[in-house]
């Protein structure tokens, strides 16, 4: 019997039962976790999102000083719509050493483990505080983490170490690319297809825009840093969708291009956006406004999430290596909130239970042995809190 593992499973079952799809509220889950952490002795604060229907949780064990250790996870999950699940995705099922349910590995398993260990950790923490952060809207742009980072920076409270518990199979991840998502909106002038010169075809302008994006995509291959360890080593661009028009014989007055890039460095993102802005201002818009002065092209920023940049000195990597026994660290293709905390000045790694291969899919699951490994990491963290992990100042 493993009481900590049993407790973690029970907590995970409760967390999965909260259907915290990004489009819906996470307030009930936040209230549930806040009560558990307060009972464990933590000082808990809940920060409402601007929409008023979601919130971040930030909790602390130990002294109110700078430079603590942060355990962070997002509370939202992706939708289950149009997925063929074998059972109710919001009712946890255990079969053959696996815990099934939406969010089991991405990433409520890690949150459950931190909650299960909190009563132990509160007795072990000494000079260096231990923080918990549970955020909203990671899946649709990391908006919750950005909101929380602003609050912490205003308070001058910068964690010295941040561990993001995304599913990495308990491998230490020290780097990933950024994720920038956009929708570009074209507004032209409707007309009859037999008189193309009397209208402004928004779909045609969108196609020209996509062609320019593809040219930039090719150019980025030649801008890959010589020492880039990413795969592929350059910044990538993907055109996800082009929508517009109403009929074969109608000049399309509106169109939309949904696209993203995964920058290796922010200068690549600046290069792409600057080139597109120049192309629109000097090529597309003059062509459109020669016919219809009110024509527009607008870039909507869905989200710009910074990447996690590998660094030579990384206290988080050192500590988690000691806790897990892992030698070395890896890079991954998927994005996380890690870059937001790194930009604050925190040393960050991503390390958590489960495989990203199971995330977002029907019958998502978390292997029980992965959860056990995570608990071992947190148990070892507790043992070190009062001894070898002295406070680090950001003053």
XYZ file of C-alpha atoms in Angstrom:
395
model
C 0.000 0.000 0.000
C 1.170 3.523 -0.794
C -0.977 6.061 1.074
C 0.436 9.003 -0.903
C -0.310 7.308 -4.213
C -3.814 6.347 -3.113
C -4.456 9.908 -1.978
C -3.137 11.265 -5.271
C -5.452 8.992 -7.253
C -8.421 10.185 -5.210
C -7.475 13.809 -5.824
C -6.964 13.179 -9.525
C -10.415 11.607 -9.718
C -11.868 14.766 -8.183
C -9.886 17.082 -10.472
C -10.922 15.210 -13.621
C -14.548 15.540 -12.542
C -14.264 19.314 -12.956
C -14.872 19.824 -16.725
C -12.422 22.707 -17.033
C -12.428 22.968 -20.820
C -10.834 26.280 -21.760
C -14.128 27.661 -23.050
C -15.701 27.171 -19.601
C -15.036 28.321 -16.044
C -12.364 26.793 -13.816
C -13.615 28.540 -10.668
C -14.976 25.404 -8.991
C -11.666 23.593 -9.392
C -9.739 26.607 -8.101
C -11.983 26.804 -5.033
C -11.472 23.072 -4.410
C -7.672 23.309 -4.651
C -7.603 26.491 -2.555
C -9.420 24.744 0.294
C -7.007 21.802 0.190
C -3.932 24.030 0.255
C -5.330 26.231 3.025
C -6.008 23.091 5.073
C -2.386 22.081 4.483
C -1.241 25.402 5.938
C -0.575 27.399 2.786
C -1.334 31.080 2.308
C -3.628 31.089 -0.716
C -4.592 33.877 -3.084
C -7.042 33.624 -5.966
C -6.718 36.135 -8.806
C -9.753 36.479 -11.040
C -9.277 36.733 -14.786
C -10.501 39.892 -16.546
C -13.506 37.890 -17.809
C -14.554 37.169 -14.230
C -15.317 33.488 -14.896
C -11.805 32.077 -14.473
C -8.992 32.471 -12.001
C -5.398 31.711 -11.123
C -4.395 30.273 -7.761
C -1.116 31.189 -6.088
C -0.215 29.632 -2.743
C 2.845 29.698 -0.507
C 4.329 27.519 2.188
C 7.092 29.031 4.293
C 8.434 32.572 4.624
C 7.362 35.515 2.479
C 10.698 36.114 0.789
C 11.914 36.279 -2.775
C 13.602 33.428 -4.618
C 11.407 30.478 -3.673
C 10.577 27.313 -5.583
C 7.401 27.233 -7.689
C 5.429 24.140 -8.697
C 3.195 25.167 -11.576
C 0.420 23.571 -13.604
C -2.495 24.694 -15.746
C -6.039 23.827 -14.747
C -7.699 23.932 -18.169
C -8.120 21.016 -20.567
C -8.876 20.697 -24.265
C -12.392 19.851 -25.491
C -13.716 16.312 -25.937
C -16.112 17.312 -28.729
C -16.158 14.856 -31.652
C -13.785 12.483 -29.856
C -14.755 8.824 -29.481
C -14.136 8.043 -25.794
C -14.621 4.563 -24.371
C -16.120 6.030 -21.196
C -17.165 9.371 -19.720
C -14.048 11.565 -20.129
C -14.785 13.387 -16.875
C -15.090 10.235 -14.756
C -11.686 8.708 -14.024
C -11.276 5.026 -14.849
C -8.350 2.838 -13.780
C -7.390 -0.119 -15.952
C -4.135 -2.038 -16.393
C -1.985 0.495 -14.577
C -3.474 3.489 -16.373
C -5.668 6.329 -15.139
C -8.046 7.443 -17.889
C -9.789 10.811 -18.105
C -9.575 14.190 -19.778
C -6.641 16.056 -18.286
C -5.216 12.995 -16.530
C -1.761 13.583 -17.991
C -2.234 17.138 -19.323
C -1.874 18.082 -16.563
C -4.061 17.299 -13.590
C -1.890 14.354 -12.575
C 0.908 16.722 -11.588
C -1.502 19.043 -9.800
C -2.950 16.097 -7.857
C 0.539 14.999 -6.816
C 1.424 18.460 -5.508
C -1.848 18.631 -3.568
C -1.285 15.181 -2.069
C 2.218 16.139 -0.930
C 1.315 19.603 0.390
C 0.600 18.432 3.990
C 4.061 16.802 4.096
C 5.810 19.731 2.436
C 4.365 22.251 4.890
C 6.180 20.449 7.724
C 9.451 20.353 5.778
C 9.755 23.843 4.335
C 12.201 26.109 6.178
C 14.031 29.201 4.898
C 13.062 28.945 1.257
C 9.368 29.273 0.363
C 7.539 26.754 -1.760
C 4.867 28.114 -4.082
C 2.014 26.508 -6.010
C 0.529 28.086 -9.149
C -2.532 26.722 -10.943
C -3.395 28.794 -13.998
C -6.210 29.217 -16.518
C -6.245 29.231 -20.336
C -2.887 27.613 -21.036
C -4.376 25.603 -23.867
C -5.564 28.682 -25.778
C -2.631 31.054 -25.304
C -1.150 30.849 -21.785
C -3.206 33.864 -20.763
C -3.466 32.845 -17.114
C 0.290 32.501 -16.648
C 0.872 35.872 -18.302
C -1.664 37.441 -15.936
C -0.046 35.800 -12.896
C 3.452 36.827 -13.995
C 2.373 40.473 -14.155
C 1.032 40.305 -10.596
C 4.152 38.617 -9.209
C 6.463 41.072 -10.950
C 4.571 44.049 -9.532
C 5.054 42.545 -6.071
C 8.723 41.867 -6.700
C 8.123 38.197 -5.980
C 10.225 36.214 -8.462
C 10.591 32.465 -7.878
C 14.208 31.412 -8.042
C 13.217 28.037 -9.465
C 10.113 27.033 -11.409
C 9.107 23.448 -12.195
C 6.370 23.171 -14.820
C 4.717 19.765 -14.481
C 3.708 19.203 -18.109
C 3.850 15.550 -19.232
C 7.468 14.760 -20.109
C 7.625 11.158 -18.816
C 9.578 12.709 -15.922
C 12.376 13.753 -18.258
C 13.938 17.143 -17.622
C 13.147 19.582 -20.429
C 15.231 22.742 -20.568
C 14.052 24.238 -23.840
C 11.254 24.555 -26.378
C 10.320 26.980 -29.129
C 7.842 29.786 -28.694
C 4.306 29.582 -30.059
C 2.848 32.623 -31.811
C -0.678 32.333 -33.224
C -2.481 34.858 -35.418
C -5.574 35.450 -37.536
C -5.243 37.951 -40.378
C -8.556 39.498 -41.473
C -9.139 40.911 -44.978
C -12.047 43.235 -45.753
C -12.608 44.064 -49.424
C -15.598 44.976 -51.582
C -18.277 42.535 -52.686
C -19.417 42.425 -56.318
C -20.459 40.188 -59.206
C -17.869 37.712 -60.379
C -18.325 38.897 -63.988
C -16.884 42.330 -63.100
C -13.781 41.597 -61.026
C -12.307 45.106 -61.455
C -15.301 46.667 -59.687
C -14.719 44.773 -56.445
C -11.885 43.937 -54.079
C -11.569 40.191 -53.689
C -10.543 39.504 -50.103
C -9.830 35.843 -50.837
C -7.388 36.799 -53.600
C -5.606 39.161 -51.205
C -5.495 36.420 -48.591
C -3.929 34.035 -51.121
C -1.243 36.616 -51.950
C -0.645 37.019 -48.210
C -0.250 33.261 -47.793
C 2.211 33.181 -50.690
C 4.300 35.804 -48.910
C 4.120 33.756 -45.715
C 5.422 30.709 -47.583
C 8.322 32.754 -48.975
C 9.209 33.832 -45.455
C 8.865 30.230 -44.308
C 11.562 29.236 -46.797
C 13.772 32.172 -45.785
C 13.688 31.128 -42.138
C 15.488 27.885 -42.953
C 18.573 29.936 -43.770
C 18.341 31.854 -40.494
C 18.715 28.839 -38.212
C 21.307 29.537 -35.500
C 24.422 27.444 -36.012
C 24.143 26.077 -32.469
C 20.395 25.440 -32.510
C 19.539 22.105 -30.888
C 15.886 22.213 -31.915
C 14.356 19.859 -34.460
C 14.004 21.421 -36.962
C 16.630 24.000 -35.964
C 14.877 26.934 -37.629
C 11.731 28.912 -36.888
C 8.730 27.252 -38.538
C 5.564 28.737 -40.058
C 2.273 26.922 -40.552
C -0.849 28.114 -42.355
C -3.715 26.420 -40.557
C -6.781 27.721 -42.393
C -7.984 30.121 -45.080
C -11.672 30.966 -45.025
C -13.711 33.406 -47.076
C -16.281 33.969 -49.769
C -19.911 32.947 -50.166
C -20.419 31.629 -53.725
C -18.673 30.825 -57.013
C -19.838 33.989 -58.755
C -19.541 36.531 -55.924
C -16.426 38.618 -55.315
C -15.451 37.777 -51.742
C -15.623 40.770 -49.439
C -14.096 38.993 -46.433
C -11.422 36.405 -45.792
C -9.387 35.157 -42.856
C -6.017 33.401 -42.638
C -5.200 31.486 -39.441
C -1.481 30.865 -39.058
C 1.251 30.307 -36.522
C 5.006 30.337 -36.130
C 7.288 28.571 -33.674
C 10.241 30.916 -33.237
C 13.639 29.714 -32.163
C 14.336 33.299 -31.100
C 12.258 36.452 -30.895
C 14.254 38.166 -33.665
C 12.844 35.629 -36.143
C 9.303 36.510 -35.101
C 10.102 40.198 -35.475
C 11.499 39.524 -38.954
C 8.328 37.753 -40.091
C 5.934 40.327 -38.674
C 7.943 43.230 -40.073
C 8.107 41.664 -43.546
C 4.354 41.001 -43.556
C 3.571 44.520 -42.373
C 5.753 45.968 -45.156
C 4.095 43.732 -47.758
C 0.594 44.735 -46.654
C 1.380 48.453 -46.421
C 3.244 48.677 -49.715
C 1.670 46.006 -51.911
C -1.708 44.685 -50.848
C -3.401 47.681 -49.253
C -2.563 50.137 -52.067
C -3.977 47.641 -54.571
C -7.138 47.188 -52.496
C -7.692 50.862 -51.694
C -7.261 51.956 -55.300
C -10.718 50.424 -55.793
C -12.183 50.662 -52.286
C -10.607 53.220 -49.893
C -12.205 51.540 -46.879
C -10.492 48.180 -47.506
C -8.523 46.842 -44.543
C -6.097 44.154 -43.437
C -5.948 43.529 -39.697
C -3.645 41.203 -37.801
C -5.271 39.664 -34.721
C -2.857 38.296 -32.126
C -4.337 35.098 -30.702
C -1.335 34.490 -28.473
C 2.396 35.088 -28.348
C 3.978 32.657 -25.913
C 7.709 32.912 -25.364
C 9.886 29.860 -25.753
C 12.050 28.319 -23.059
C 15.680 29.110 -23.859
C 18.348 26.640 -22.666
C 20.963 28.298 -20.458
C 24.363 27.205 -19.194
C 23.477 28.010 -15.581
C 20.077 26.720 -14.494
C 19.378 26.055 -10.826
C 16.072 24.381 -11.678
C 17.857 21.867 -13.895
C 20.410 21.162 -11.176
C 17.795 20.658 -8.456
C 15.492 18.457 -10.537
C 18.484 16.395 -11.686
C 19.283 15.718 -8.034
C 15.665 14.857 -7.290
C 15.132 12.495 -10.231
C 18.643 11.182 -10.775
C 18.433 12.169 -14.425
C 21.601 12.921 -16.321
C 21.207 15.763 -18.791
C 18.173 17.515 -20.187
C 16.261 17.510 -23.463
C 14.319 19.821 -25.779
C 10.738 19.303 -26.942
C 8.587 20.546 -29.799
C 5.448 21.385 -27.788
C 5.004 24.689 -25.972
C 4.404 25.408 -22.285
C 4.139 28.326 -19.877
C 7.837 27.947 -19.008
C 9.075 30.862 -21.109
C 6.755 33.258 -19.257
C 8.362 32.410 -15.925
C 11.847 32.444 -17.433
C 11.217 35.955 -18.742
C 10.469 37.008 -15.147
C 13.964 35.939 -14.125
C 13.241 32.462 -12.800
C 15.320 29.387 -13.638
C 12.877 26.949 -15.241
C 12.554 23.352 -16.338
C 9.590 21.304 -17.478
C 9.244 17.924 -15.773
C 6.081 16.005 -15.057
C 4.312 12.648 -15.228
C 2.757 11.214 -18.360
C 3.445 11.300 -22.080
C 2.567 14.171 -24.395
C 1.599 11.442 -26.865
C -1.532 10.841 -24.780
C -2.484 14.498 -24.383
C -5.488 15.940 -26.264
C -6.578 12.504 -27.519
C -9.618 10.369 -26.832
C -9.025 8.001 -23.911
C -6.239 10.216 -22.564
C -4.451 8.420 -19.748
C -1.697 8.711 -17.183
C 0.362 5.646 -16.300
C 0.317 4.938 -12.559
C 4.069 4.351 -12.498
C 4.573 7.856 -13.908
C 2.496 9.284 -11.074
C 4.575 7.289 -8.598
C 7.800 8.731 -10.044
C 6.404 12.226 -9.683
C 5.574 11.585 -6.037
C 9.131 10.373 -5.426
C 10.456 13.623 -6.927
C 8.228 15.695 -4.649
C 9.096 13.566 -1.608
C 12.793 14.164 -2.276
C 12.101 17.852 -2.754
C 10.501 17.949 0.677
C 13.505 16.255 2.230
C 15.809 18.872 0.700
C 13.706 21.940 1.474
C 15.020 22.440 4.981
C 18.602 21.436 4.346
C 20.351 21.900 1.005
C 18.040 24.336 -0.791
C 18.959 27.658 0.750
C 17.108 30.816 -0.279
C 18.165 32.596 -3.422
C 17.703 36.351 -3.711
C 16.783 38.272 -6.835
C 17.576 41.605 -5.250
